[in-house]
PDB file of N, CA and C in Angstrom:
ATOM      1  N   MET S   1      43.906 -14.880 -76.499  1.00  0.00           N
ATOM      2  CA  MET S   1      44.049 -16.313 -76.682  1.00  0.00           C
ATOM      3  C   MET S   1      42.656 -16.920 -76.849  1.00  0.00           C
ATOM      4  N   THR S   2      42.471 -17.639 -77.911  1.00  0.00           N
ATOM      5  CA  THR S   2      41.165 -18.256 -78.145  1.00  0.00           C
ATOM      6  C   THR S   2      41.074 -19.584 -77.416  1.00  0.00           C
ATOM      7  N   ALA S   3      39.890 -20.133 -77.387  1.00  0.00           N
ATOM      8  CA  ALA S   3      39.689 -21.417 -76.707  1.00  0.00           C
ATOM      9  C   ALA S   3      40.458 -22.529 -77.409  1.00  0.00           C
ATOM     10  N   HIS S   4      40.559 -22.439 -78.738  1.00  0.00           N
ATOM     11  CA  HIS S   4      41.274 -23.483 -79.486  1.00  0.00           C
ATOM     12  C   HIS S   4      42.767 -23.460 -79.171  1.00  0.00           C
ATOM     13  N   SER S   5      43.363 -22.287 -79.130  1.00  0.00           N
ATOM     14  CA  SER S   5      44.799 -22.218 -78.843  1.00  0.00           C
ATOM     15  C   SER S   5      45.088 -22.572 -77.385  1.00  0.00           C
ATOM     16  N   ALA S   6      44.123 -22.353 -76.489  1.00  0.00           N
ATOM     17  CA  ALA S   6      44.322 -22.725 -75.093  1.00  0.00           C
ATOM     18  C   ALA S   6      44.334 -24.240 -74.938  1.00  0.00           C
ATOM     19  N   THR S   7      43.457 -24.930 -75.658  1.00  0.00           N
ATOM     20  CA  THR S   7      43.450 -26.389 -75.572  1.00  0.00           C
ATOM     21  C   THR S   7      44.636 -26.980 -76.317  1.00  0.00           C
ATOM     22  N   ALA S   8      45.092 -26.350 -77.363  1.00  0.00           N
ATOM     23  CA  ALA S   8      46.243 -26.869 -78.107  1.00  0.00           C
ATOM     24  C   ALA S   8      47.526 -26.715 -77.300  1.00  0.00           C
ATOM     25  N   ALA S   9      47.577 -25.764 -76.399  1.00  0.00           N
ATOM     26  CA  ALA S   9      48.785 -25.522 -75.613  1.00  0.00           C
ATOM     27  C   ALA S   9      48.908 -26.466 -74.413  1.00  0.00           C
ATOM     28  N   ARG S  10      47.856 -27.181 -74.082  1.00  0.00           N
ATOM     29  CA  ARG S  10      47.900 -28.094 -72.936  1.00  0.00           C
ATOM     30  C   ARG S  10      48.823 -29.266 -73.215  1.00  0.00           C
ATOM     31  N   ALA S  11      49.502 -29.711 -72.165  1.00  0.00           N
ATOM     32  CA  ALA S  11      50.364 -30.884 -72.292  1.00  0.00           C
ATOM     33  C   ALA S  11      49.514 -32.144 -72.291  1.00  0.00           C
ATOM     34  N   ARG S  12      49.933 -33.136 -73.057  1.00  0.00           N
ATOM     35  CA  ARG S  12      49.222 -34.420 -73.062  1.00  0.00           C
ATOM     36  C   ARG S  12      49.509 -35.158 -71.773  1.00  0.00           C
ATOM     37  N   THR S  13      48.504 -35.843 -71.264  1.00  0.00           N
ATOM     38  CA  THR S  13      48.641 -36.531 -69.986  1.00  0.00           C
ATOM     39  C   THR S  13      48.696 -38.045 -70.152  1.00  0.00           C
ATOM     40  N   GLY S  14      48.920 -38.536 -71.329  1.00  0.00           N
ATOM     41  CA  GLY S  14      49.033 -39.971 -71.541  1.00  0.00           C
ATOM     42  C   GLY S  14      47.701 -40.660 -71.731  1.00  0.00           C
ATOM     43  N   GLY S  15      46.720 -39.947 -72.200  1.00  0.00           N
ATOM     44  CA  GLY S  15      45.417 -40.534 -72.442  1.00  0.00           C
ATOM     45  C   GLY S  15      45.422 -41.421 -73.679  1.00  0.00           C
ATOM     46  N   PRO S  16      44.281 -41.995 -74.023  1.00  0.00           N
ATOM     47  CA  PRO S  16      44.229 -42.889 -75.178  1.00  0.00           C
ATOM     48  C   PRO S  16      44.528 -42.155 -76.481  1.00  0.00           C
ATOM     49  N   ARG S  17      45.255 -42.817 -77.349  1.00  0.00           N
ATOM     50  CA  ARG S  17      45.584 -42.263 -78.661  1.00  0.00           C
ATOM     51  C   ARG S  17      45.148 -43.251 -79.726  1.00  0.00           C
ATOM     52  N   GLU S  18      45.057 -42.785 -80.929  1.00  0.00           N
ATOM     53  CA  GLU S  18      44.617 -43.633 -82.028  1.00  0.00           C
ATOM     54  C   GLU S  18      45.760 -44.387 -82.690  1.00  0.00           C
ATOM     55  N   ASP S  19      47.016 -44.026 -82.391  1.00  0.00           N
ATOM     56  CA  ASP S  19      48.137 -44.604 -83.122  1.00  0.00           C
ATOM     57  C   ASP S  19      48.766 -45.810 -82.419  1.00  0.00           C
ATOM     58  N   GLY S  20      48.174 -46.280 -81.333  1.00  0.00           N
ATOM     59  CA  GLY S  20      48.741 -47.410 -80.606  1.00  0.00           C
ATOM     60  C   GLY S  20      48.267 -48.732 -81.184  1.00  0.00           C
ATOM     61  N   SER S  21      48.998 -49.793 -80.857  1.00  0.00           N
ATOM     62  CA  SER S  21      48.608 -51.120 -81.311  1.00  0.00           C
ATOM     63  C   SER S  21      47.572 -51.687 -80.346  1.00  0.00           C
ATOM     64  N   LYS S  22      46.420 -52.022 -80.846  1.00  0.00           N
ATOM     65  CA  LYS S  22      45.333 -52.505 -80.001  1.00  0.00           C
ATOM     66  C   LYS S  22      45.632 -53.895 -79.452  1.00  0.00           C
ATOM     67  N   ILE S  23      46.323 -54.733 -80.221  1.00  0.00           N
ATOM     68  CA  ILE S  23      46.596 -56.091 -79.759  1.00  0.00           C
ATOM     69  C   ILE S  23      47.558 -56.082 -78.584  1.00  0.00           C
ATOM     70  N   VAL S  24      48.546 -55.203 -78.603  1.00  0.00           N
ATOM     71  CA  VAL S  24      49.488 -55.111 -77.487  1.00  0.00           C
ATOM     72  C   VAL S  24      48.768 -54.637 -76.229  1.00  0.00           C
ATOM     73  N   GLU S  25      47.906 -53.674 -76.385  1.00  0.00           N
ATOM     74  CA  GLU S  25      47.128 -53.170 -75.249  1.00  0.00           C
ATOM     75  C   GLU S  25      46.239 -54.274 -74.671  1.00  0.00           C
ATOM     76  N   HIS S  26      45.639 -55.060 -75.536  1.00  0.00           N
ATOM     77  CA  HIS S  26      44.755 -56.144 -75.118  1.00  0.00           C
ATOM     78  C   HIS S  26      45.539 -57.229 -74.367  1.00  0.00           C
ATOM     79  N   VAL S  27      46.683 -57.604 -74.903  1.00  0.00           N
ATOM     80  CA  VAL S  27      47.510 -58.634 -74.266  1.00  0.00           C
ATOM     81  C   VAL S  27      48.026 -58.153 -72.914  1.00  0.00           C
ATOM     82  N   MET S  28      48.459 -56.904 -72.845  1.00  0.00           N
ATOM     83  CA  MET S  28      48.958 -56.369 -71.580  1.00  0.00           C
ATOM     84  C   MET S  28      47.844 -56.303 -70.536  1.00  0.00           C
ATOM     85  N   GLY S  29      46.636 -55.989 -70.947  1.00  0.00           N
ATOM     86  CA  GLY S  29      45.501 -55.957 -70.028  1.00  0.00           C
ATOM     87  C   GLY S  29      45.207 -57.333 -69.451  1.00  0.00           C
ATOM     88  N   TRP S  30      45.200 -58.357 -70.316  1.00  0.00           N
ATOM     89  CA  TRP S  30      44.937 -59.709 -69.833  1.00  0.00           C
ATOM     90  C   TRP S  30      46.085 -60.227 -68.984  1.00  0.00           C
ATOM     91  N   THR S  31      47.318 -59.820 -69.301  1.00  0.00           N
ATOM     92  CA  THR S  31      48.463 -60.204 -68.471  1.00  0.00           C
ATOM     93  C   THR S  31      48.305 -59.634 -67.065  1.00  0.00           C
ATOM     94  N   LEU S  32      47.866 -58.392 -66.977  1.00  0.00           N
ATOM     95  CA  LEU S  32      47.633 -57.772 -65.674  1.00  0.00           C
ATOM     96  C   LEU S  32      46.547 -58.512 -64.898  1.00  0.00           C
ATOM     97  N   VAL S  33      45.489 -58.926 -65.574  1.00  0.00           N
ATOM     98  CA  VAL S  33      44.410 -59.669 -64.923  1.00  0.00           C
ATOM     99  C   VAL S  33      44.930 -60.993 -64.367  1.00  0.00           C
ATOM    100  N   VAL S  34      45.743 -61.691 -65.142  1.00  0.00           N
ATOM    101  CA  VAL S  34      46.285 -62.981 -64.707  1.00  0.00           C
ATOM    102  C   VAL S  34      47.222 -62.797 -63.517  1.00  0.00           C
ATOM    103  N   VAL S  35      48.067 -61.770 -63.562  1.00  0.00           N
ATOM    104  CA  VAL S  35      48.998 -61.525 -62.458  1.00  0.00           C
ATOM    105  C   VAL S  35      48.243 -61.198 -61.173  1.00  0.00           C
ATOM    106  N   ILE S  36      47.217 -60.390 -61.269  1.00  0.00           N
ATOM    107  CA  ILE S  36      46.417 -60.059 -60.079  1.00  0.00           C
ATOM    108  C   ILE S  36      45.699 -61.294 -59.551  1.00  0.00           C
ATOM    109  N   ALA S  37      45.195 -62.141 -60.446  1.00  0.00           N
ATOM    110  CA  ALA S  37      44.528 -63.370 -60.012  1.00  0.00           C
ATOM    111  C   ALA S  37      45.503 -64.299 -59.310  1.00  0.00           C
ATOM    112  N   MET S  38      46.732 -64.413 -59.832  1.00  0.00           N
ATOM    113  CA  MET S  38      47.744 -65.245 -59.183  1.00  0.00           C
ATOM    114  C   MET S  38      48.090 -64.698 -57.796  1.00  0.00           C
ATOM    115  N   LEU S  39      48.215 -63.387 -57.687  1.00  0.00           N
ATOM    116  CA  LEU S  39      48.529 -62.762 -56.404  1.00  0.00           C
ATOM    117  C   LEU S  39      47.420 -63.007 -55.386  1.00  0.00           C
ATOM    118  N   VAL S  40      46.187 -62.875 -55.820  1.00  0.00           N
ATOM    119  CA  VAL S  40      45.044 -63.070 -54.920  1.00  0.00           C
ATOM    120  C   VAL S  40      44.993 -64.521 -54.416  1.00  0.00           C
ATOM    121  N   THR S  41      45.235 -65.476 -55.303  1.00  0.00           N
ATOM    122  CA  THR S  41      45.182 -66.869 -54.877  1.00  0.00           C
ATOM    123  C   THR S  41      46.376 -67.233 -54.010  1.00  0.00           C
ATOM    124  N   GLN S  42      47.542 -66.679 -54.278  1.00  0.00           N
ATOM    125  CA  GLN S  42      48.704 -66.965 -53.448  1.00  0.00           C
ATOM    126  C   GLN S  42      48.550 -66.400 -52.044  1.00  0.00           C
ATOM    127  N   LEU S  43      47.897 -65.258 -51.932  1.00  0.00           N
ATOM    128  CA  LEU S  43      47.698 -64.645 -50.622  1.00  0.00           C
ATOM    129  C   LEU S  43      46.506 -65.246 -49.870  1.00  0.00           C
ATOM    130  N   GLY S  44      45.743 -66.093 -50.550  1.00  0.00           N
ATOM    131  CA  GLY S  44      44.605 -66.741 -49.912  1.00  0.00           C
ATOM    132  C   GLY S  44      43.430 -65.816 -49.707  1.00  0.00           C
ATOM    133  N   LEU S  45      43.300 -64.818 -50.546  1.00  0.00           N
ATOM    134  CA  LEU S  45      42.206 -63.853 -50.392  1.00  0.00           C
ATOM    135  C   LEU S  45      40.913 -64.315 -51.069  1.00  0.00           C
ATOM    136  N   LEU S  46      40.983 -65.427 -51.789  1.00  0.00           N
ATOM    137  CA  LEU S  46      39.800 -65.900 -52.501  1.00  0.00           C
ATOM    138  C   LEU S  46      39.337 -67.212 -51.906  1.00  0.00           C
TER     139      LEU S  46
END
């Protein structure tokens, strides 16, 4: 088994891919930031 076939046989772990929509990823990231900020302010941690 060569090094190339060993890496090709590995299962994907959900890392970054080139075929995803960048705008959806960006919006979801900012949504997460807003939700965490709301949680922090509601709990009085800030």
